[in-house]
Amino acid sequence: MTARSVSTEGPLSRWLRGDLADQARYADMHTRFRNAQPIGALVGGTTLLVAWWHGPALVGLVVLGGLTMIGGVQLHRRLPDAEAIGAVAFLLLEVNAAAAVVVSGGATSPLLPLMVVPVFSQAVAFRLPLFITGMLTSMVLAVLAVVLAPPAVPAPDWLHVVAYLALLGCLALAGHWLLSADLHSRDEAVVDPLTGLYNRVTLNARFDDLQRRAADAGTCIGLVMLDVDHFKQVNDEHGHDRGDLVLRELADRLRQELRVSDIAYRIGGEEFVVLLPGRDARGTLQVAERLRRSVQGEPLSGLPVTLSAGVVCGAGGTDSLTDLLRAADGALYRAKRGGRNQVVAAEPVPDSPRQPVPGAHT
């Protein structure tokens, strides 16, 4: 029987691994904890300082803890049961920490608070049932370390301060990795990885917020739907990598041309939406025309590219995003049918004393 077949059988292995989401979370956090030398240095360095006061036995525990971390990383790379290896490594480190507490004075040991570090690390890496098991195990080990420790001369106050600072540093690092993982997950969920623009999920949430504000202020929400003309031809003639560059540069162009409050979203392959809070129909039309001219006037990735756009303006609190997108999509379709490289409004724009927008079609 192969190592892989053994690793994937049995209820214990399934309990350790969890579902696909649990496994993905563990893999992400392991990547961040793979270079956890600062945490090891803080804990190990503090233990060595305590060893100066309580005797050389702690030095061996520091070496053993370091070998446990190195061995865990090496086995993690070679064997398929990542979660099991990680759980065993954390357990051994917790046992090591408990032994250090016994040697260094039990309840008076400066190292007792550092037993929190492996537990906190488990909290950001493992699924909830496994974390709870690890936490309860740590509690039992801490109690045993205090009960079984022989009487010892209390360490000086400065060692307790050093241990506190080490604990603070470890928790700060682990918390930073947890926050980074959370932000990374959010970014993956709401940001288009190719262009860096927000995606359809964020569009829905943002529109709901803008709609409430527009209803309170009695203003409108402008919406522009943009599409790159003949984009399939760009991919066919120049390759998909060049097409990706065109989309990235288009996203940059949109950012340059828009106000801070105006946000562009990529909702499809070569399709983009721009929300324009506070813009009326004519203002939305003017923005769309400016975007069209900007792209027409300067190549993207060295290629001449044009845009077609559908424009609509909704009253705050009444028009839904679905309705506006449908209306803008219809206008965009008419722009495509009408020859491309033009802006078409979903509804006729009221007359205005302002100069008409050249090149726009209503």
Short mmCIF file of C-alpha atoms in Angstrom, two decimals:
data_model
loop_
_atom_site.label_atom_id
_atom_site.label_comp_id
_atom_site.label_asym_id
_atom_site.label_seq_id
_atom_site.Cartn_x
_atom_site.Cartn_y
_atom_site.Cartn_z
CA MET A 1 0.00 0.00 0.00
CA THR A 2 1.41 3.38 -0.97
CA ALA A 3 1.97 6.29 1.38
CA ARG A 4 -0.68 8.30 -0.45
CA SER A 5 -3.32 5.60 -0.12
CA VAL A 6 -2.63 5.36 3.60
CA SER A 7 -2.77 9.12 4.01
CA THR A 8 -6.17 9.50 2.42
CA GLU A 9 -7.98 6.66 4.26
CA GLY A 10 -9.76 6.61 7.57
CA PRO A 11 -11.99 8.96 9.56
CA LEU A 12 -9.05 10.57 11.37
CA SER A 13 -7.49 11.72 8.12
CA ARG A 14 -10.82 13.06 6.86
CA TRP A 15 -11.37 14.86 10.17
CA LEU A 16 -7.94 16.47 9.98
CA ARG A 17 -8.29 17.56 6.37
CA GLY A 18 -11.86 18.88 6.41
CA ASP A 19 -13.52 20.02 3.19
CA LEU A 20 -11.92 21.78 0.22
CA ALA A 21 -12.35 25.21 1.81
CA ASP A 22 -10.57 24.04 4.98
CA GLN A 23 -7.74 22.58 2.92
CA ALA A 24 -7.39 25.77 0.89
CA ARG A 25 -7.24 27.87 4.06
CA TYR A 26 -4.60 25.60 5.57
CA ALA A 27 -2.50 25.69 2.39
CA ASP A 28 -2.67 29.49 2.30
CA MET A 29 -1.69 29.87 5.94
CA HIS A 30 1.08 27.30 5.64
CA THR A 31 2.57 29.35 2.83
CA ARG A 32 2.63 32.38 5.13
CA PHE A 33 3.95 30.44 8.15
CA ARG A 34 6.62 28.68 6.11
CA ASN A 35 9.03 31.53 6.86
CA ALA A 36 8.17 31.77 10.54
CA GLN A 37 11.77 32.17 11.67
CA PRO A 38 10.95 35.43 13.54
CA ILE A 39 8.49 33.60 15.78
CA GLY A 40 10.99 30.80 16.37
CA ALA A 41 13.69 33.34 17.16
CA LEU A 42 11.50 35.20 19.65
CA VAL A 43 10.46 32.04 21.51
CA GLY A 44 13.88 30.38 21.30
CA GLY A 45 15.78 33.51 22.28
CA THR A 46 13.55 34.06 25.29
CA THR A 47 14.00 30.45 26.36
CA LEU A 48 17.77 30.79 26.10
CA LEU A 49 17.67 33.86 28.34
CA VAL A 50 15.60 31.94 30.87
CA ALA A 51 18.13 29.11 30.61
CA TRP A 52 20.80 31.53 31.79
CA TRP A 53 18.78 31.83 35.02
CA HIS A 54 17.38 28.31 35.46
CA GLY A 55 20.10 26.12 34.01
CA PRO A 56 21.26 24.53 30.74
CA ALA A 57 18.42 21.99 30.46
CA LEU A 58 16.39 24.57 28.56
CA VAL A 59 19.05 24.80 25.87
CA GLY A 60 18.31 21.23 24.82
CA LEU A 61 14.61 22.05 24.61
CA VAL A 62 15.37 25.02 22.35
CA VAL A 63 17.39 22.78 20.04
CA LEU A 64 14.64 20.15 20.07
CA GLY A 65 11.99 22.76 19.26
CA GLY A 66 14.05 24.05 16.35
CA LEU A 67 14.52 20.54 14.98
CA THR A 68 10.76 19.97 15.28
CA MET A 69 10.03 23.06 13.19
CA ILE A 70 12.63 22.14 10.55
CA GLY A 71 11.47 18.54 10.41
CA GLY A 72 7.84 19.60 10.09
CA VAL A 73 8.66 21.84 7.14
CA GLN A 74 10.66 19.12 5.39
CA LEU A 75 8.01 16.43 5.88
CA HIS A 76 5.35 18.89 4.80
CA ARG A 77 7.05 19.17 1.42
CA ARG A 78 7.49 15.42 0.89
CA LEU A 79 4.36 13.77 2.29
CA PRO A 80 0.74 14.22 1.21
CA ASP A 81 -0.89 14.45 4.65
CA ALA A 82 -0.15 18.15 5.19
CA GLU A 83 -2.74 18.76 7.89
CA ALA A 84 -1.68 15.71 9.90
CA ILE A 85 1.98 16.73 9.76
CA GLY A 86 1.12 20.27 10.81
CA ALA A 87 -1.05 19.06 13.70
CA VAL A 88 1.67 16.73 15.00
CA ALA A 89 4.28 19.48 14.71
CA PHE A 90 2.14 21.88 16.71
CA LEU A 91 1.48 19.22 19.36
CA LEU A 92 5.20 18.50 19.74
CA LEU A 93 5.96 22.20 20.03
CA GLU A 94 3.29 22.54 22.71
CA VAL A 95 4.75 19.59 24.62
CA ASN A 96 8.18 21.17 24.26
CA ALA A 97 6.85 24.46 25.65
CA ALA A 98 5.21 22.66 28.58
CA ALA A 99 8.48 20.88 29.38
CA ALA A 100 10.29 24.23 29.32
CA VAL A 101 7.74 25.61 31.77
CA VAL A 102 8.30 22.64 34.12
CA VAL A 103 12.06 23.16 34.05
CA SER A 104 11.81 26.92 34.56
CA GLY A 105 9.51 27.14 37.56
CA GLY A 106 5.95 26.17 36.62
CA ALA A 107 3.53 28.88 37.69
CA THR A 108 6.38 31.37 38.18
CA SER A 109 8.04 30.59 34.84
CA PRO A 110 8.42 33.50 32.40
CA LEU A 111 7.82 30.95 29.63
CA LEU A 112 4.28 30.04 30.72
CA PRO A 113 2.61 32.82 28.65
CA LEU A 114 4.52 31.65 25.55
CA MET A 115 2.44 28.46 25.49
CA VAL A 116 -0.20 30.67 23.85
CA VAL A 117 1.90 31.01 20.67
CA PRO A 118 1.31 27.51 19.20
CA VAL A 119 -2.39 27.75 20.08
CA PHE A 120 -2.79 31.11 18.35
CA SER A 121 -0.94 29.77 15.34
CA GLN A 122 -3.38 26.87 15.18
CA ALA A 123 -6.29 29.31 15.32
CA VAL A 124 -5.22 30.99 12.08
CA ALA A 125 -4.33 27.77 10.27
CA PHE A 126 -6.66 24.91 11.23
CA ARG A 127 -10.36 24.31 10.97
CA LEU A 128 -12.42 24.97 14.12
CA PRO A 129 -12.75 21.39 15.50
CA LEU A 130 -9.00 20.84 15.17
CA PHE A 131 -8.24 24.20 16.76
CA ILE A 132 -10.54 23.48 19.72
CA THR A 133 -8.82 20.13 20.23
CA GLY A 134 -5.42 21.84 20.16
CA MET A 135 -6.57 24.52 22.59
CA LEU A 136 -7.89 21.97 25.09
CA THR A 137 -4.68 19.98 24.78
CA SER A 138 -2.66 23.11 25.49
CA MET A 139 -4.77 23.83 28.56
CA VAL A 140 -4.14 20.35 29.92
CA LEU A 141 -0.41 20.61 29.26
CA ALA A 142 -0.24 24.02 30.94
CA VAL A 143 -1.99 22.72 34.05
CA LEU A 144 0.31 19.68 34.18
CA ALA A 145 3.37 21.89 33.72
CA VAL A 146 2.35 24.03 36.68
CA VAL A 147 1.39 21.07 38.90
CA LEU A 148 4.44 18.91 38.12
CA ALA A 149 7.06 21.65 38.29
CA PRO A 150 9.40 21.38 41.28
CA PRO A 151 9.90 24.42 43.48
CA ALA A 152 12.22 26.92 41.87
CA VAL A 153 13.68 30.33 42.57
CA PRO A 154 11.44 32.88 40.83
CA ALA A 155 12.99 34.55 37.80
CA PRO A 156 13.77 38.27 37.97
CA ASP A 157 11.20 40.75 36.74
CA TRP A 158 13.16 41.64 33.62
CA LEU A 159 12.84 38.07 32.33
CA HIS A 160 9.07 38.31 32.66
CA VAL A 161 9.14 41.56 30.71
CA VAL A 162 11.24 39.94 27.96
CA ALA A 163 8.82 37.01 27.79
CA TYR A 164 5.88 39.42 27.52
CA LEU A 165 7.56 41.32 24.68
CA ALA A 166 8.30 38.04 22.90
CA LEU A 167 4.69 36.96 23.28
CA LEU A 168 3.50 40.31 21.95
CA GLY A 169 5.81 40.03 18.96
CA CYS A 170 4.68 36.48 18.13
CA LEU A 171 0.99 37.36 18.32
CA ALA A 172 1.55 40.48 16.24
CA LEU A 173 3.28 38.48 13.50
CA ALA A 174 0.66 35.72 13.49
CA GLY A 175 -2.13 38.33 13.51
CA HIS A 176 -0.50 40.10 10.58
CA TRP A 177 -0.41 36.86 8.59
CA LEU A 178 -4.06 36.22 9.43
CA LEU A 179 -5.03 39.72 8.30
CA SER A 180 -3.00 39.32 5.11
CA ALA A 181 -4.77 36.05 4.36
CA ASP A 182 -8.15 37.65 4.99
CA LEU A 183 -7.40 40.62 2.75
CA HIS A 184 -6.02 38.27 0.11
CA SER A 185 -9.22 36.25 0.18
CA ARG A 186 -11.31 39.40 -0.06
CA ASP A 187 -9.26 40.64 -2.97
CA GLU A 188 -9.64 37.34 -4.78
CA ALA A 189 -13.39 37.53 -4.23
CA VAL A 190 -13.97 41.13 -5.35
CA VAL A 191 -11.04 42.17 -7.56
CA ASP A 192 -10.50 41.08 -11.16
CA PRO A 193 -7.00 39.53 -11.14
CA LEU A 194 -6.16 40.63 -14.68
CA THR A 195 -7.02 44.33 -14.57
CA GLY A 196 -7.10 45.09 -10.84
CA LEU A 197 -10.59 46.56 -11.24
CA TYR A 198 -13.48 45.48 -9.05
CA ASN A 199 -15.71 42.70 -10.34
CA ARG A 200 -19.44 42.10 -10.54
CA VAL A 201 -19.74 41.13 -6.86
CA THR A 202 -18.49 44.55 -5.78
CA LEU A 203 -20.63 46.28 -8.39
CA ASN A 204 -23.78 44.93 -6.77
CA ALA A 205 -22.73 45.98 -3.27
CA ARG A 206 -21.53 49.40 -4.37
CA PHE A 207 -24.69 50.13 -6.31
CA ASP A 208 -26.87 49.38 -3.29
CA ASP A 209 -24.89 51.90 -1.26
CA LEU A 210 -24.99 54.54 -4.02
CA GLN A 211 -28.71 54.00 -4.48
CA ARG A 212 -29.40 54.77 -0.82
CA ARG A 213 -27.29 57.91 -0.97
CA ALA A 214 -28.86 59.06 -4.22
CA ALA A 215 -32.34 58.55 -2.76
CA ASP A 216 -31.45 60.65 0.28
CA ALA A 217 -29.87 63.41 -1.83
CA GLY A 218 -32.39 63.30 -4.67
CA THR A 219 -29.66 62.75 -7.26
CA CYS A 220 -29.08 60.30 -10.10
CA ILE A 221 -26.65 57.47 -10.74
CA GLY A 222 -25.04 57.37 -14.16
CA LEU A 223 -24.01 54.01 -15.60
CA VAL A 224 -21.82 53.40 -18.64
CA MET A 225 -21.36 49.96 -20.17
CA LEU A 226 -18.23 49.73 -22.31
CA ASP A 227 -17.09 47.06 -24.75
CA VAL A 228 -13.83 46.80 -26.69
CA ASP A 229 -14.61 46.70 -30.40
CA HIS A 230 -13.40 43.62 -32.33
CA PHE A 231 -11.56 42.28 -29.29
CA LYS A 232 -11.73 38.71 -30.62
CA GLN A 233 -9.77 39.93 -33.62
CA VAL A 234 -7.10 41.32 -31.30
CA ASN A 235 -6.73 37.91 -29.63
CA ASP A 236 -6.79 36.02 -32.93
CA GLU A 237 -4.21 38.22 -34.66
CA HIS A 238 -1.91 39.14 -31.78
CA GLY A 239 -2.45 36.40 -29.21
CA HIS A 240 -4.21 36.29 -25.86
CA ASP A 241 -1.21 37.69 -23.99
CA ARG A 242 -1.39 40.84 -26.10
CA GLY A 243 -5.12 40.94 -25.56
CA ASP A 244 -4.57 40.79 -21.81
CA LEU A 245 -2.19 43.75 -22.07
CA VAL A 246 -4.84 45.70 -23.94
CA LEU A 247 -7.33 45.07 -21.14
CA ARG A 248 -4.82 46.04 -18.45
CA GLU A 249 -3.95 49.28 -20.22
CA LEU A 250 -7.63 50.00 -20.78
CA ALA A 251 -8.22 49.63 -17.04
CA ASP A 252 -5.38 52.08 -16.38
CA ARG A 253 -6.87 54.52 -18.90
CA LEU A 254 -10.23 54.36 -17.21
CA ARG A 255 -8.68 55.10 -13.82
CA GLN A 256 -6.88 58.12 -15.27
CA GLU A 257 -10.00 59.59 -16.84
CA LEU A 258 -12.42 59.10 -13.93
CA ARG A 259 -12.99 60.97 -10.71
CA VAL A 260 -12.15 59.30 -7.42
CA SER A 261 -15.86 58.72 -6.77
CA ASP A 262 -16.37 57.17 -10.23
CA ILE A 263 -15.46 53.48 -10.21
CA ALA A 264 -14.90 51.11 -13.13
CA TYR A 265 -15.69 47.40 -12.96
CA ARG A 266 -14.82 44.52 -15.24
CA ILE A 267 -17.90 42.35 -15.57
CA GLY A 268 -16.94 40.17 -18.53
CA GLY A 269 -14.18 39.34 -20.97
CA GLU A 270 -13.89 42.74 -22.67
CA GLU A 271 -16.91 44.34 -21.03
CA PHE A 272 -16.69 47.05 -18.38
CA VAL A 273 -19.15 49.08 -16.35
CA VAL A 274 -18.56 52.53 -14.89
CA LEU A 275 -20.73 53.87 -12.06
CA LEU A 276 -21.01 57.67 -11.94
CA PRO A 277 -22.71 58.80 -8.73
CA GLY A 278 -24.39 62.19 -8.95
CA ARG A 279 -24.22 62.42 -12.75
CA ASP A 280 -27.33 63.28 -14.72
CA ALA A 281 -28.02 61.90 -18.19
CA ARG A 282 -26.02 64.54 -20.03
CA GLY A 283 -23.09 64.34 -17.62
CA THR A 284 -23.00 60.55 -17.97
CA LEU A 285 -23.04 60.88 -21.75
CA GLN A 286 -20.15 63.33 -21.64
CA VAL A 287 -18.05 61.03 -19.46
CA ALA A 288 -18.69 58.09 -21.78
CA GLU A 289 -17.71 60.16 -24.80
CA ARG A 290 -14.52 61.32 -23.08
CA LEU A 291 -13.57 57.73 -22.35
CA ARG A 292 -14.25 56.73 -25.96
CA ARG A 293 -12.11 59.54 -27.31
CA SER A 294 -9.29 58.84 -24.90
CA VAL A 295 -9.04 55.24 -26.06
CA GLN A 296 -9.41 56.14 -29.74
CA GLY A 297 -6.77 58.86 -29.49
CA GLU A 298 -3.97 56.75 -28.01
CA PRO A 299 -3.25 53.06 -28.77
CA LEU A 300 -3.47 50.40 -26.08
CA SER A 301 -0.46 48.09 -25.98
CA GLY A 302 0.58 49.60 -29.30
CA LEU A 303 -2.67 48.65 -31.01
CA PRO A 304 -5.40 50.95 -32.31
CA VAL A 305 -8.44 50.15 -30.18
CA THR A 306 -11.92 51.67 -30.04
CA LEU A 307 -14.80 51.42 -27.61
CA SER A 308 -18.54 51.22 -27.91
CA ALA A 309 -20.64 52.39 -25.00
CA GLY A 310 -24.19 52.24 -23.74
CA VAL A 311 -25.30 54.97 -21.35
CA VAL A 312 -28.16 55.13 -18.87
CA CYS A 313 -29.03 57.30 -15.89
CA GLY A 314 -31.15 56.06 -13.00
CA ALA A 315 -33.03 57.89 -10.30
CA GLY A 316 -31.82 57.12 -6.80
CA GLY A 317 -34.02 54.69 -4.91
CA THR A 318 -36.20 53.66 -7.85
CA ASP A 319 -34.15 52.00 -10.62
CA SER A 320 -32.54 48.67 -9.85
CA LEU A 321 -29.09 47.69 -11.02
CA THR A 322 -30.58 44.91 -13.12
CA ASP A 323 -32.83 47.38 -14.93
CA LEU A 324 -29.99 49.82 -15.55
CA LEU A 325 -27.66 47.12 -16.83
CA ARG A 326 -30.36 45.82 -19.13
CA ALA A 327 -31.00 49.29 -20.51
CA ALA A 328 -27.28 50.04 -20.91
CA ASP A 329 -26.71 46.68 -22.58
CA GLY A 330 -29.48 47.45 -25.07
CA ALA A 331 -27.89 50.81 -25.84
CA LEU A 332 -24.50 49.15 -26.22
CA TYR A 333 -25.99 46.67 -28.65
CA ARG A 334 -27.32 49.52 -30.75
CA ALA A 335 -23.89 51.14 -30.70
CA LYS A 336 -22.38 47.92 -32.03
CA ARG A 337 -25.04 47.56 -34.69
CA GLY A 338 -24.60 51.18 -35.66
CA GLY A 339 -20.95 50.82 -36.61
CA ARG A 340 -19.09 50.68 -33.25
CA ASN A 341 -16.76 53.34 -31.81
CA GLN A 342 -19.69 55.39 -30.56
CA VAL A 343 -21.77 56.19 -27.50
CA VAL A 344 -25.50 55.50 -27.45
CA ALA A 345 -27.89 56.56 -24.68
CA ALA A 346 -30.62 54.23 -23.51
CA GLU A 347 -33.07 57.14 -23.53
CA PRO A 348 -33.00 60.49 -25.35
CA VAL A 349 -31.00 63.04 -23.42
CA PRO A 350 -33.03 66.19 -22.71
CA ASP A 351 -32.05 69.33 -24.58
CA SER A 352 -29.58 71.53 -22.76
CA PRO A 353 -28.13 74.96 -23.39
CA ARG A 354 -24.71 73.32 -23.27
CA GLN A 355 -22.82 72.50 -26.43
CA PRO A 356 -23.86 69.01 -27.75
CA VAL A 357 -21.32 66.27 -27.31
CA PRO A 358 -19.63 65.59 -30.68
CA GLY A 359 -19.60 61.98 -31.77
CA ALA A 360 -22.29 60.84 -29.30
CA HIS A 361 -25.40 59.11 -30.60
CA THR A 362 -28.76 59.13 -28.86
#
